[in-house]
XYZ file of N, CA, C and O in Angstrom:
708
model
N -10.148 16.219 -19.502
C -8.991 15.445 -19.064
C -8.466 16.047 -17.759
O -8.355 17.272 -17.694
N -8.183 15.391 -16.866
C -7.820 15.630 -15.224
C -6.129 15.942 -15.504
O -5.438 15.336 -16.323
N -5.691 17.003 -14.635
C -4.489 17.264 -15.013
C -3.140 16.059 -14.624
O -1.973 16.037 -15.013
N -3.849 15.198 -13.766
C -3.553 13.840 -12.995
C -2.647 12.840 -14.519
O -1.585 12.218 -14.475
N -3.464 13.022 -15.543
C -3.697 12.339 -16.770
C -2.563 12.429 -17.581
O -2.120 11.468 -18.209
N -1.868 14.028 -17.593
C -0.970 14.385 -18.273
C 0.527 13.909 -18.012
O 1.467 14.036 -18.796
N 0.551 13.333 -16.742
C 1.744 13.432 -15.760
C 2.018 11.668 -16.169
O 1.289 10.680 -16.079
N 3.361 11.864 -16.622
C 3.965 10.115 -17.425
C 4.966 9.931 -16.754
O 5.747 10.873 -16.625
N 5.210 8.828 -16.206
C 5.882 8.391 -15.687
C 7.669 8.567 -16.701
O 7.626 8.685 -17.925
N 8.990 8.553 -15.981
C 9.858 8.306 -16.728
C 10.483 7.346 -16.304
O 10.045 6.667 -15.375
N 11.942 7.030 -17.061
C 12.927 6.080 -16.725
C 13.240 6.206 -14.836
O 13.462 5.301 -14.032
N 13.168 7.245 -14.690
C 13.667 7.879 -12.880
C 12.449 6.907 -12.020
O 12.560 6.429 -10.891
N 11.280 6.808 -12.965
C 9.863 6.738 -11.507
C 10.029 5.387 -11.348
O 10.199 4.405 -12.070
N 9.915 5.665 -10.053
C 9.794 4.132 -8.661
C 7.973 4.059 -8.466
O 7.081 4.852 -8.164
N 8.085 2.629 -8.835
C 6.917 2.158 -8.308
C 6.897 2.029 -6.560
O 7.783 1.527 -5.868
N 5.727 2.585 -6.138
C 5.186 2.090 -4.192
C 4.252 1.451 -4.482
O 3.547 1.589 -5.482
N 4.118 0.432 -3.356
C 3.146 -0.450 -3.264
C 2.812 -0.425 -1.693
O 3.567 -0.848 -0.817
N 1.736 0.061 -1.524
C 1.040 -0.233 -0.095
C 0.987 -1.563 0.319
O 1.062 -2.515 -0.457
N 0.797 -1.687 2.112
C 0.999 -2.906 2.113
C -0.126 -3.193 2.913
O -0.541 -4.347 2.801
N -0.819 -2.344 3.805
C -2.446 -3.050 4.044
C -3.150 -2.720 2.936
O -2.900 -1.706 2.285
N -4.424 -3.862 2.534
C -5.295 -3.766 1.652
C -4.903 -3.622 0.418
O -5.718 -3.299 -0.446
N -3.606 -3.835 0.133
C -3.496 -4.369 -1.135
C -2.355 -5.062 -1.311
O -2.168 -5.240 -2.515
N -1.349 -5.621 -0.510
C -0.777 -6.639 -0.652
C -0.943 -7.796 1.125
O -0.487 -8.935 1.222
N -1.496 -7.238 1.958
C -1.817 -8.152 3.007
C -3.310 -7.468 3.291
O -3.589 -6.275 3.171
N -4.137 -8.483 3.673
C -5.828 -8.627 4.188
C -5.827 -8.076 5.194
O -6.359 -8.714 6.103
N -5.318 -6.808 5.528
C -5.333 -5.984 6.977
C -7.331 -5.716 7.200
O -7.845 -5.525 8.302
N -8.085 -5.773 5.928
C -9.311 -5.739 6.434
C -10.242 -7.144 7.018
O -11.279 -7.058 7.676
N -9.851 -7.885 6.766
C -10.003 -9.072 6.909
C -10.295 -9.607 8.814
O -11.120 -10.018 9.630
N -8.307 -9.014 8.501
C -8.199 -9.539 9.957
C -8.869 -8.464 10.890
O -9.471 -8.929 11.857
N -8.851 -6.749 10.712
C -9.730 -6.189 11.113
C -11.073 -6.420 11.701
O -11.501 -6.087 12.807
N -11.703 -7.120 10.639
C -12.864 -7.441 11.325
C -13.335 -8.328 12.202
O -14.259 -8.217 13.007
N -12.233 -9.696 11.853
C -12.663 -10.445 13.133
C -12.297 -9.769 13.882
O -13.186 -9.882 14.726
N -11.236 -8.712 14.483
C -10.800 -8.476 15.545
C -12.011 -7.286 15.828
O -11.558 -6.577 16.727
N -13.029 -6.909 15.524
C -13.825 -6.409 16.087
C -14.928 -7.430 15.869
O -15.894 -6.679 16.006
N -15.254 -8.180 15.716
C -16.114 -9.341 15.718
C -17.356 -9.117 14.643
O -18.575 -9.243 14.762
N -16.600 -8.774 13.670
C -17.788 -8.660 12.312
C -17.331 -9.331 10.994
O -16.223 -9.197 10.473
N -18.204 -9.959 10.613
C -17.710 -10.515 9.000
C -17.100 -9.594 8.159
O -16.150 -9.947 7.459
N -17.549 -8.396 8.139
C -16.791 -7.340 7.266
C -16.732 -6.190 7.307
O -17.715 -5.464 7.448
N -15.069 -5.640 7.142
C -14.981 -4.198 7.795
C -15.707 -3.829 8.003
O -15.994 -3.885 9.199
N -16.692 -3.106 7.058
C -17.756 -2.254 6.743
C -18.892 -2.300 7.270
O -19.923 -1.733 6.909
N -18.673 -3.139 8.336
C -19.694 -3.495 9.439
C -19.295 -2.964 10.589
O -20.139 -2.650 11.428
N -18.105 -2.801 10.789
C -17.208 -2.055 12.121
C -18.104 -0.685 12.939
O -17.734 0.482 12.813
N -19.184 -1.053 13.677
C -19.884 0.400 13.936
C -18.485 1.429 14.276
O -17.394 1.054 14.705
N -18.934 2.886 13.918
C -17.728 4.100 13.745
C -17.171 4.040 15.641
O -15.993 4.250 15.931
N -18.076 3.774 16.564
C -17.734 3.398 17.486
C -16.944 2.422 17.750
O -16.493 2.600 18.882
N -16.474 1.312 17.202
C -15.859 0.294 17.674
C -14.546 0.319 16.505
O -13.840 -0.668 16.299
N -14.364 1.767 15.733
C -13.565 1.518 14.945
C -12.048 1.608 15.312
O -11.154 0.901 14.849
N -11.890 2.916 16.511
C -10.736 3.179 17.236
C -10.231 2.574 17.907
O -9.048 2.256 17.787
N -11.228 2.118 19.121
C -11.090 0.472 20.258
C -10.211 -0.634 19.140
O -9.017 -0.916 19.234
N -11.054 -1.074 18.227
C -10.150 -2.160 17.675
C -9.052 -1.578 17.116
O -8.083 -2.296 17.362
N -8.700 -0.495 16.398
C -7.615 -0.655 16.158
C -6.322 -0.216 17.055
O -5.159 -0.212 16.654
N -6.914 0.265 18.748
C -6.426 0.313 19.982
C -6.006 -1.331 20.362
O -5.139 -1.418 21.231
N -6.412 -2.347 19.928
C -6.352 -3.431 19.958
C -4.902 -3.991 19.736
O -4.158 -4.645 20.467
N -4.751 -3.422 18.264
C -3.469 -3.711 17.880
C -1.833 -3.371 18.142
O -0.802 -3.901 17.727
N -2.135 -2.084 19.143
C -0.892 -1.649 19.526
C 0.047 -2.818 20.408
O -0.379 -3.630 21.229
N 1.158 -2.658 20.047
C 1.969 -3.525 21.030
C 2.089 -4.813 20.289
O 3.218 -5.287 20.168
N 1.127 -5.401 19.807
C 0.720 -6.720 19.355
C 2.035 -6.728 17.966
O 2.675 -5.756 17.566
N 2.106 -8.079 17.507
C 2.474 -8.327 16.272
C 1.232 -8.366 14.675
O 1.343 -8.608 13.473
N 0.220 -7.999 15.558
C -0.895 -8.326 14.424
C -0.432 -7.512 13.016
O -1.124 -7.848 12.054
N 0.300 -6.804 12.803
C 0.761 -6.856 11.305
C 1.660 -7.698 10.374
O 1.648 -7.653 9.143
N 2.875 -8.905 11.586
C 3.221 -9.760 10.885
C 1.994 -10.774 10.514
O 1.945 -11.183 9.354
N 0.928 -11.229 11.521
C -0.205 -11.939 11.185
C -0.832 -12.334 9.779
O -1.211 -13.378 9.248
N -0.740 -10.700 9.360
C -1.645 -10.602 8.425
C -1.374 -11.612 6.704
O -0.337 -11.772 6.062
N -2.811 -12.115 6.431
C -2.321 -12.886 5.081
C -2.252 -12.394 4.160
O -2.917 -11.359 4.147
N -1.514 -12.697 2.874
C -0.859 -12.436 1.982
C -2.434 -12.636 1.287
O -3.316 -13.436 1.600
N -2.412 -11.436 0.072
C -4.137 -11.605 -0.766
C -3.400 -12.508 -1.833
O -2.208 -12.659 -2.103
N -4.706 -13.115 -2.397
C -3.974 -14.363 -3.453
C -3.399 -13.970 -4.753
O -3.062 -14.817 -5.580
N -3.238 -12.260 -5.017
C -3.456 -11.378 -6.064
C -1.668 -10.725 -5.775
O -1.108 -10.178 -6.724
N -1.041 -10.844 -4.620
C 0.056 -10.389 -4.336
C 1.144 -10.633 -4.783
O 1.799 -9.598 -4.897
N 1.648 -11.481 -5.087
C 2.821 -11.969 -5.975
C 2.081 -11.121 -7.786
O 2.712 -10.246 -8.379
N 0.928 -11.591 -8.210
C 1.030 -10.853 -9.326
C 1.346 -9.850 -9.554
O 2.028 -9.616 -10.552
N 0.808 -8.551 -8.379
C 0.866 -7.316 -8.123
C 2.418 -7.131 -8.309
O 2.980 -6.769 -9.342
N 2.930 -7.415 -7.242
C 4.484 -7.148 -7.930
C 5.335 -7.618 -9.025
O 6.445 -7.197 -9.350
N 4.660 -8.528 -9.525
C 5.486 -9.061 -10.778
C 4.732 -7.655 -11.861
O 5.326 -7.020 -12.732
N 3.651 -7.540 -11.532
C 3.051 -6.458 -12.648
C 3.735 -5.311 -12.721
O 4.064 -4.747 -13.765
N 4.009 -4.873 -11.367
C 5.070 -3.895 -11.077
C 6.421 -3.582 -11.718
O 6.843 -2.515 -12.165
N 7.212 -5.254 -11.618
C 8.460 -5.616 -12.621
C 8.342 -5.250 -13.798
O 9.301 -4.673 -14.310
N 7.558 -5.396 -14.300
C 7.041 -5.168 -15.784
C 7.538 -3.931 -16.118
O 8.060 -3.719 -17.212
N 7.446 -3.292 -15.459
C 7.310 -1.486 -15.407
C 8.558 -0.890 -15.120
O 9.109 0.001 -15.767
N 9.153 -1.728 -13.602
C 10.400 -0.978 -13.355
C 11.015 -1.799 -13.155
O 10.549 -2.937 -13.214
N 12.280 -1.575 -12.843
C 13.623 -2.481 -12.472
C 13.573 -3.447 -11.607
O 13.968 -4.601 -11.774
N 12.921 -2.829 -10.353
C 12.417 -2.622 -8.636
C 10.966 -1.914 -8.577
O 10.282 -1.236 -9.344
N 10.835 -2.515 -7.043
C 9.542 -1.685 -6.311
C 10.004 -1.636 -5.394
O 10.915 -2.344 -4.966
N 9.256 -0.453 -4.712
C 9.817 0.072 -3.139
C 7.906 -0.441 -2.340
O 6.824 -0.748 -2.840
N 8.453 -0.264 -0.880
C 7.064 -0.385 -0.352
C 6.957 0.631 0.133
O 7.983 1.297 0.000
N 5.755 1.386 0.953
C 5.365 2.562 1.082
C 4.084 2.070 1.776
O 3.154 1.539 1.169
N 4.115 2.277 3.016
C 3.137 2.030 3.930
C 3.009 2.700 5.625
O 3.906 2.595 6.461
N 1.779 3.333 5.835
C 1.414 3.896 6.621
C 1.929 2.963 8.497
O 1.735 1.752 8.595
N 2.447 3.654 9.551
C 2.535 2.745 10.700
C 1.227 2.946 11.406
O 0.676 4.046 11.365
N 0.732 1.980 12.021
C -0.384 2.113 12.949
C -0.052 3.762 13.757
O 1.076 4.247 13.856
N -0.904 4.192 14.093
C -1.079 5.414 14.467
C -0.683 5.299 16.611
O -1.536 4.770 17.323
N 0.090 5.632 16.983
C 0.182 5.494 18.695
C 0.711 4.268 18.479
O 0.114 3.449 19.177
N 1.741 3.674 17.690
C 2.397 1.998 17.722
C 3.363 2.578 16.760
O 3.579 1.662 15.967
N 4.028 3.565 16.422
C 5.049 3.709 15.001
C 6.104 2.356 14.918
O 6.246 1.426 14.125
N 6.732 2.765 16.136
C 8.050 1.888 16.372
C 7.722 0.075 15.960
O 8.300 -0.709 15.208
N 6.570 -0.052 16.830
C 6.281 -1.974 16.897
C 5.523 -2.261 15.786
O 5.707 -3.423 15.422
N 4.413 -1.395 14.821
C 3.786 -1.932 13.942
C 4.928 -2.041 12.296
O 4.907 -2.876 11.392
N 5.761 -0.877 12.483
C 7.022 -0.842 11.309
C 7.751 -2.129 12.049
O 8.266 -3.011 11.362
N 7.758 -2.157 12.850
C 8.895 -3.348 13.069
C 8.014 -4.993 12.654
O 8.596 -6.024 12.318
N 6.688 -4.838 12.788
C 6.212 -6.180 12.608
C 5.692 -6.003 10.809
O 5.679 -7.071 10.196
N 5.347 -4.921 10.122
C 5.631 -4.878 8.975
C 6.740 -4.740 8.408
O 6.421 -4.652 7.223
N 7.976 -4.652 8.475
C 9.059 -5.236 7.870
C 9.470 -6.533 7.931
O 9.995 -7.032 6.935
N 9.267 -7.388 9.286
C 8.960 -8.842 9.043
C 7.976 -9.546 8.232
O 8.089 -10.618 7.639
N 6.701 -8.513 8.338
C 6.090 -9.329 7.340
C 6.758 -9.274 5.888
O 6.683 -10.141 5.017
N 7.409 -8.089 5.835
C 7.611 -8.031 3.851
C 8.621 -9.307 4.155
O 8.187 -10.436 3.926
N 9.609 -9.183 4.531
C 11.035 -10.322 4.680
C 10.103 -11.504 4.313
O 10.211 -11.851 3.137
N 9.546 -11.938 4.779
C 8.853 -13.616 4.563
C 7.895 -13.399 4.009
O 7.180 -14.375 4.236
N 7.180 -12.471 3.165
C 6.003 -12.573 1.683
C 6.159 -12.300 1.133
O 5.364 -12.678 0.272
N 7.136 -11.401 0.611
C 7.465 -10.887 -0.638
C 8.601 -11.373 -1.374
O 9.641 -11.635 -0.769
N 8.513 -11.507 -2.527
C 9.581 -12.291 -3.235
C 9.391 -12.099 -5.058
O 8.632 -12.670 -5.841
N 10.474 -11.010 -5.278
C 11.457 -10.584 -4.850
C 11.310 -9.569 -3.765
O 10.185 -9.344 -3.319
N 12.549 -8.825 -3.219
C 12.204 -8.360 -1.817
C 12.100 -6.539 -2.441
O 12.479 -6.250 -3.576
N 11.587 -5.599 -1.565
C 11.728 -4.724 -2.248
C 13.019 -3.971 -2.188
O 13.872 -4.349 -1.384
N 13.261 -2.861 -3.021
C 14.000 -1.982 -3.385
C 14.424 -1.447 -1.776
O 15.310 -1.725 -0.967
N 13.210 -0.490 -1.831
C 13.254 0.042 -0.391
C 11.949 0.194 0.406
O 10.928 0.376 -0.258
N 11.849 0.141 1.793
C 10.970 0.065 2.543
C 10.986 1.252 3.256
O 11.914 1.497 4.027
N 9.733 2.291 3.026
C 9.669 3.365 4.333
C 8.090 2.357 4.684
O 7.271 1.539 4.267
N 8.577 3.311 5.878
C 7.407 2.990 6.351
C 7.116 4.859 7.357
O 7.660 5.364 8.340
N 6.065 5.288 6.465
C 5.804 6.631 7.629
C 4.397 7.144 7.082
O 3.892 6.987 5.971
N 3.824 7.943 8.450
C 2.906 8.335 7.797
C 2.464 9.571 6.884
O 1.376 10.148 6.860
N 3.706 9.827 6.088
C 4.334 10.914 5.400
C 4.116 9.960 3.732
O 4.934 10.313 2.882
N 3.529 9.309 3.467
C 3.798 9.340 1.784
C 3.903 9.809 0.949
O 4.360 9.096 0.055
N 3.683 10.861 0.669
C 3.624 11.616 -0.302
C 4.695 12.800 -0.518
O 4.677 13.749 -1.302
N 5.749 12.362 0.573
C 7.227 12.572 0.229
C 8.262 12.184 -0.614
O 9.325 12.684 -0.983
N 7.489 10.875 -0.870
C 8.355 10.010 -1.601
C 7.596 10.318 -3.640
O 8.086 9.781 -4.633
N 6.367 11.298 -3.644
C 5.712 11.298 -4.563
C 7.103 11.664 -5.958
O 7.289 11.068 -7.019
N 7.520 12.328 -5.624
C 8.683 12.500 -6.851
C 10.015 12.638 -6.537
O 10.365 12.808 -5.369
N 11.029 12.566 -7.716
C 12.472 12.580 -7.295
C 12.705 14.027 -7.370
O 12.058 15.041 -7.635
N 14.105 13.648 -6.966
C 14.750 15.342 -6.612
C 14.907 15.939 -8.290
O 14.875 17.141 -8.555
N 15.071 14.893 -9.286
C 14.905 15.601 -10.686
C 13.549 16.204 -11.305
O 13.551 16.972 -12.267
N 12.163 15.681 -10.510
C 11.308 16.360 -10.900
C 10.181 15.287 -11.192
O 8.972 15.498 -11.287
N 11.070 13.714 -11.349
C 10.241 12.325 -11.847
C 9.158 12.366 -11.227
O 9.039 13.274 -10.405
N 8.304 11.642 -11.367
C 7.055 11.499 -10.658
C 7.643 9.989 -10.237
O 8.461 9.353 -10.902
N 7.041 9.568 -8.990
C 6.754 8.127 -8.749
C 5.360 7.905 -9.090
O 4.439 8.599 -9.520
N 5.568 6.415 -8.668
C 4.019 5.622 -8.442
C 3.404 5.049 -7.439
O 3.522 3.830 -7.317
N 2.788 5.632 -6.708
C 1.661 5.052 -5.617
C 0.674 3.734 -5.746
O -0.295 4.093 -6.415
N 0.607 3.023 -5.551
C -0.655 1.898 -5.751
C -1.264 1.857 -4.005
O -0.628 1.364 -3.073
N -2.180 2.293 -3.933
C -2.479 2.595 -2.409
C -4.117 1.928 -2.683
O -4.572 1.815 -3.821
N -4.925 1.502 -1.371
C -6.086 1.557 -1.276
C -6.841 2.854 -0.556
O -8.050 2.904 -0.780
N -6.237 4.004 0.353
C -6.859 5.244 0.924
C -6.835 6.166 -0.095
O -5.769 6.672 -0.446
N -8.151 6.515 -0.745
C -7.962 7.823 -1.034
C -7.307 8.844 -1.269
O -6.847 9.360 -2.288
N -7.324 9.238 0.505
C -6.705 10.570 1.143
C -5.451 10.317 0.529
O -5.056 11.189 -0.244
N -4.605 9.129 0.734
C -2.995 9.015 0.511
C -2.765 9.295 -1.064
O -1.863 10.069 -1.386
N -3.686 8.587 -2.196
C -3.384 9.402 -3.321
C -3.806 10.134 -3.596
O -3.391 10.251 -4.749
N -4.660 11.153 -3.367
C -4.770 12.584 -3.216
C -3.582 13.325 -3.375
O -3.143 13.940 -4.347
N -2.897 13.050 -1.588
C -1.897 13.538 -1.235
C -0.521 13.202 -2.061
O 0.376 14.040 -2.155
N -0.476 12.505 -2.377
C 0.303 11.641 -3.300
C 0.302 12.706 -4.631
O 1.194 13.451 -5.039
N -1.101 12.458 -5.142
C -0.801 13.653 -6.637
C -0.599 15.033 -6.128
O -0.328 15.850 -7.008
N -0.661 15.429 -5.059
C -1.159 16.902 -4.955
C 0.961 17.495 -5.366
O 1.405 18.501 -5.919
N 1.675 16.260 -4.745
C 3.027 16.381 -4.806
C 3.883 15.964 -6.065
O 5.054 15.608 -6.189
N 2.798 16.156 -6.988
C 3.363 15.591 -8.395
C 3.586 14.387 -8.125
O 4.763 14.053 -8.262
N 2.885 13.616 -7.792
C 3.453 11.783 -8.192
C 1.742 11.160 -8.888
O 0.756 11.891 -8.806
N 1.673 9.938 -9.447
C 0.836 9.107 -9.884
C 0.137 8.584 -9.204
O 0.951 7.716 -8.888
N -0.776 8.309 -8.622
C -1.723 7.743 -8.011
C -2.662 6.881 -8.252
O -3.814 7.232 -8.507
N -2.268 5.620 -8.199
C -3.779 4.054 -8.600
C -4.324 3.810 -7.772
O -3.528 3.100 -7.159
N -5.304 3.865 -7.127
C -6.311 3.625 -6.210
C -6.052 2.576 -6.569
O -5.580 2.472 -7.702
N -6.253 1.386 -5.758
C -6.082 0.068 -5.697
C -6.786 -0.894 -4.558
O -6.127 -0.798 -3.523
N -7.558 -1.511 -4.450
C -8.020 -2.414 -3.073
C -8.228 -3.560 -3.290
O -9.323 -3.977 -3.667
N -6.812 -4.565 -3.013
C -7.077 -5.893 -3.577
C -8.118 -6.827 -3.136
O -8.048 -8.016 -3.448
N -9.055 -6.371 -2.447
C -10.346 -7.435 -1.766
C -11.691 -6.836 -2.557
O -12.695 -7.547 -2.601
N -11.693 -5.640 -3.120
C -12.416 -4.813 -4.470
C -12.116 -4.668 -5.717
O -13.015 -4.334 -6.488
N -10.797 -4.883 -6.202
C -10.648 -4.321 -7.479
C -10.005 -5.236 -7.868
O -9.510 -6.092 -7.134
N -9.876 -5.173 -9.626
C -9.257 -6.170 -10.410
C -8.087 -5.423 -11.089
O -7.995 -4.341 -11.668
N -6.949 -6.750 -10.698
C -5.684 -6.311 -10.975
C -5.552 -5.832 -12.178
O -4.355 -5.597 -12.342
N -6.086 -5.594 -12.997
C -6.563 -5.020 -14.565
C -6.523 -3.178 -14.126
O -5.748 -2.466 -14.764
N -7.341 -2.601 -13.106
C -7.268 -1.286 -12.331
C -5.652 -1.038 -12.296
O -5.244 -0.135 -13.027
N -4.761 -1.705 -11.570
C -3.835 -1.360 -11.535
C -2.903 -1.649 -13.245
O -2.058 -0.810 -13.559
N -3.120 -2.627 -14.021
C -2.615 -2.590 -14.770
C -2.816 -1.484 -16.183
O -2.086 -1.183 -17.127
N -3.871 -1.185 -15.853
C -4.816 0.249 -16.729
C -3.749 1.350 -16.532
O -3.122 1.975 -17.388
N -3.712 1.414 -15.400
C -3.436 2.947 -14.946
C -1.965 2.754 -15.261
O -1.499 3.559 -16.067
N -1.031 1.695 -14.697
C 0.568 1.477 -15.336
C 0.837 1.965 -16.191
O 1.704 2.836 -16.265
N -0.207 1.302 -17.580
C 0.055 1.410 -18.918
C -0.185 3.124 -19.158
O 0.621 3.812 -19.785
N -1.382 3.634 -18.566
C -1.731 5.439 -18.654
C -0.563 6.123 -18.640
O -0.353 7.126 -19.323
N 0.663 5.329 -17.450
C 1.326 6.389 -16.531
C 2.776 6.392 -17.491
O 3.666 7.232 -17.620
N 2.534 4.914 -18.142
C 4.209 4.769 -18.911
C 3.530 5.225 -20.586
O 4.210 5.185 -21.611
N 2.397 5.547 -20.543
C 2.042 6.222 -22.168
C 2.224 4.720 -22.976
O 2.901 4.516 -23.984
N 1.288 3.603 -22.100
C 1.108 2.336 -23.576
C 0.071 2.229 -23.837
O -0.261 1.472 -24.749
Protein backbone atom coordinates (compact mmCIF):
# COMPACT_ATOMS: atom_id res chain seq x y z
CA UNK A 1 0.00 0.00 0.00
CA UNK A 2 1.51 3.53 -1.18
CA UNK A 3 1.62 5.87 1.70
CA UNK A 4 -0.49 8.25 -0.86
CA UNK A 5 -3.41 5.59 0.11
CA UNK A 6 -3.56 6.26 3.78
CA UNK A 7 -4.17 10.02 3.52
CA UNK A 8 -8.44 10.67 3.72
CA UNK A 9 -9.72 13.39 2.93
CA UNK A 10 -11.81 15.44 5.81
CA UNK A 11 -14.76 17.78 6.31
CA UNK A 12 -11.79 20.87 5.84
CA UNK A 13 -10.58 19.28 2.15
CA UNK A 14 -11.27 21.47 -0.95
CA UNK A 15 -11.56 19.88 -4.06
CA UNK A 16 -9.00 21.60 -7.29
CA UNK A 17 -9.78 21.04 -10.54
CA UNK A 18 -7.30 21.80 -13.33
CA UNK A 19 -8.35 23.57 -16.12
CA UNK A 20 -6.23 22.54 -19.29
CA UNK A 21 -6.83 18.91 -20.19
CA UNK A 22 -9.32 18.24 -18.02
CA UNK A 23 -11.93 20.67 -18.01
CA UNK A 24 -11.00 22.67 -21.46
CA UNK A 25 -9.27 20.75 -24.77
CA UNK A 26 -6.05 22.85 -24.33
CA UNK A 27 -4.58 19.66 -26.30
CA UNK A 28 -6.72 19.80 -28.98
CA UNK A 29 -6.35 23.26 -29.76
CA UNK A 30 -2.56 22.73 -29.26
CA UNK A 31 -2.24 20.79 -32.01
CA UNK A 32 -3.84 22.47 -34.65
CA UNK A 33 -1.86 25.32 -33.60
CA UNK A 34 1.20 23.41 -34.45
CA UNK A 35 -0.41 21.80 -37.41
CA UNK A 36 -0.84 18.15 -36.23
CA UNK A 37 -3.91 16.01 -35.58
CA UNK A 38 -2.57 15.16 -32.20
CA UNK A 39 -0.53 16.53 -29.49
CA UNK A 40 1.58 13.68 -29.43
CA UNK A 41 2.62 14.35 -32.76
CA UNK A 42 4.08 17.87 -31.79
CA UNK A 43 7.91 17.08 -32.86
CA UNK A 44 9.92 18.14 -29.22
CA UNK A 45 11.14 20.85 -31.60
CA UNK A 46 8.05 22.55 -32.45
CA UNK A 47 6.84 22.12 -28.91
CA UNK A 48 8.15 25.58 -27.39
CA UNK A 49 7.57 27.71 -30.82
CA UNK A 50 3.90 26.75 -30.50
CA UNK A 51 3.40 27.32 -27.27
CA UNK A 52 5.52 30.79 -27.96
CA UNK A 53 2.52 31.14 -30.17
CA UNK A 54 0.20 31.70 -27.52
CA UNK A 55 1.62 34.50 -25.58
CA UNK A 56 -0.26 37.72 -25.77
CA UNK A 57 -3.10 35.93 -27.59
CA UNK A 58 -6.51 35.10 -25.89
CA UNK A 59 -6.08 31.44 -26.96
CA UNK A 60 -7.04 30.26 -23.45
CA UNK A 61 -10.48 31.92 -23.50
CA UNK A 62 -10.75 29.92 -27.04
CA UNK A 63 -10.44 26.85 -25.66
CA UNK A 64 -13.57 24.19 -25.70
CA UNK A 65 -15.25 22.98 -22.94
CA UNK A 66 -14.63 18.66 -22.97
CA UNK A 67 -18.15 17.10 -23.14
CA UNK A 68 -17.22 15.36 -19.67
CA UNK A 69 -16.97 18.96 -17.85
CA UNK A 70 -20.06 19.86 -16.29
CA UNK A 71 -20.08 16.14 -14.95
CA UNK A 72 -16.64 16.58 -13.53
CA UNK A 73 -17.81 19.23 -11.35
CA UNK A 74 -21.06 18.07 -10.42
CA UNK A 75 -18.95 14.82 -9.34
CA UNK A 76 -16.95 17.13 -7.39
CA UNK A 77 -20.35 18.55 -5.59
CA UNK A 78 -20.95 15.28 -4.52
CA UNK A 79 -17.96 15.42 -2.33
CA UNK A 80 -17.78 19.00 -1.23
CA UNK A 81 -19.79 22.00 -0.66
CA UNK A 82 -17.62 23.89 -3.47
CA UNK A 83 -14.67 23.46 -5.85
CA UNK A 84 -11.88 25.75 -6.27
CA UNK A 85 -9.86 25.84 -9.66
CA UNK A 86 -6.19 25.43 -9.65
CA UNK A 87 -4.41 25.93 -12.80
CA UNK A 88 -0.99 26.48 -14.11
CA UNK A 89 -0.40 30.26 -16.26
CA UNK A 90 1.29 29.87 -19.57
CA UNK A 91 4.89 30.18 -18.78
CA UNK A 92 6.47 34.06 -20.18
CA UNK A 93 2.38 35.21 -20.45
CA UNK A 94 1.43 34.99 -16.40
CA UNK A 95 -0.52 38.21 -16.41
CA UNK A 96 -2.65 37.68 -20.09
CA UNK A 97 -3.05 33.83 -20.02
CA UNK A 98 -4.68 34.13 -16.04
CA UNK A 99 -6.56 36.90 -17.35
CA UNK A 100 -7.98 34.94 -20.43
CA UNK A 101 -8.45 31.84 -18.10
CA UNK A 102 -10.58 33.48 -15.68
CA UNK A 103 -12.84 34.55 -18.53
CA UNK A 104 -12.93 31.38 -19.67
CA UNK A 105 -14.14 29.85 -16.15
CA UNK A 106 -16.88 33.03 -15.90
CA UNK A 107 -18.70 31.70 -19.15
CA UNK A 108 -18.14 27.57 -18.73
CA UNK A 109 -18.47 26.81 -15.62
CA UNK A 110 -21.63 26.56 -13.84
CA UNK A 111 -21.76 26.58 -10.84
CA UNK A 112 -18.85 29.07 -10.63
CA UNK A 113 -15.99 28.12 -8.49
CA UNK A 114 -15.24 28.68 -4.87
CA UNK A 115 -11.93 30.11 -5.66
CA UNK A 116 -9.64 30.59 -8.55
CA UNK A 117 -5.68 30.68 -8.27
CA UNK A 118 -4.15 30.56 -10.91
CA UNK A 119 -0.04 30.04 -10.34
CA UNK A 120 2.51 27.99 -11.14
CA UNK A 121 2.86 27.07 -7.47
CA UNK A 122 0.11 24.26 -6.86
CA UNK A 123 0.99 22.46 -4.50
CA UNK A 124 0.61 25.28 -2.03
CA UNK A 125 -2.72 24.98 -1.95
CA UNK A 126 -2.08 20.93 -1.21
CA UNK A 127 -3.36 21.28 2.49
CA UNK A 128 -4.97 23.60 5.06
CA UNK A 129 -3.33 25.45 7.74
CA UNK A 130 -5.12 22.64 10.11
CA UNK A 131 -3.23 19.91 8.52
CA UNK A 132 -6.46 18.83 5.93
CA UNK A 133 -5.33 17.52 2.89
CA UNK A 134 -6.98 18.95 -0.32
CA UNK A 135 -7.76 17.47 -3.65
CA UNK A 136 -5.97 17.87 -6.88
CA UNK A 137 -7.64 16.42 -10.11
CA UNK A 138 -4.80 17.46 -12.53
CA UNK A 139 -3.69 15.83 -15.92
CA UNK A 140 0.57 16.54 -15.31
CA UNK A 141 2.11 14.16 -13.39
CA UNK A 142 4.83 16.35 -12.11
CA UNK A 143 1.87 18.63 -10.48
CA UNK A 144 0.51 15.61 -8.49
CA UNK A 145 3.61 14.44 -7.45
CA UNK A 146 4.20 17.78 -6.18
CA UNK A 147 0.87 18.01 -4.92
CA UNK A 148 1.31 14.70 -2.63
CA UNK A 149 4.82 15.37 -1.76
CA UNK A 150 2.86 18.45 0.37
CA UNK A 151 0.41 16.20 1.96
CA UNK A 152 -2.55 16.73 -0.39
CA UNK A 153 -4.46 13.92 -2.70
CA UNK A 154 -3.67 13.58 -6.04
CA UNK A 155 -6.07 12.03 -9.21
CA UNK A 156 -4.31 12.00 -12.23
CA UNK A 157 -6.97 12.82 -14.52
CA UNK A 158 -6.94 13.54 -18.55
CA UNK A 159 -10.30 14.13 -19.83
CA UNK A 160 -9.41 13.26 -23.67
CA UNK A 161 -7.81 9.67 -21.92
CA UNK A 162 -9.53 8.73 -18.99
CA UNK A 163 -12.92 7.78 -17.74
CA UNK A 164 -14.67 9.89 -15.38
CA UNK A 165 -15.01 6.62 -13.26
CA UNK A 166 -10.73 7.39 -12.59
CA UNK A 167 -11.73 10.37 -10.98
CA UNK A 168 -14.71 9.03 -9.31
CA UNK A 169 -12.54 5.86 -7.89
CA UNK A 170 -10.09 7.86 -6.36
CA UNK A 171 -12.98 10.51 -4.64
CA UNK A 172 -14.53 7.61 -3.12
CA UNK A 173 -10.53 6.21 -1.89
CA UNK A 174 -9.95 9.78 -0.59
CA UNK A 175 -13.47 10.24 1.41
CA UNK A 176 -13.03 6.29 2.68
CA UNK A 177 -16.41 4.96 0.50
Amino acid sequence: MRSQDLIRATENTKIYLDMDGVLANFFHEYAKMAGVNDYRSIPPASADPTLDKMIGTDFFHKLPKFPTTDALVNLALRYAKTYSICSSPLRNDYKNSAKWKLAWIKENLMPQPAEIFITPNKEQHAANADGSPNILIDDRGVNIVAWRAKGGIGIKYQADEDSLQKVANGLSMAYGQ
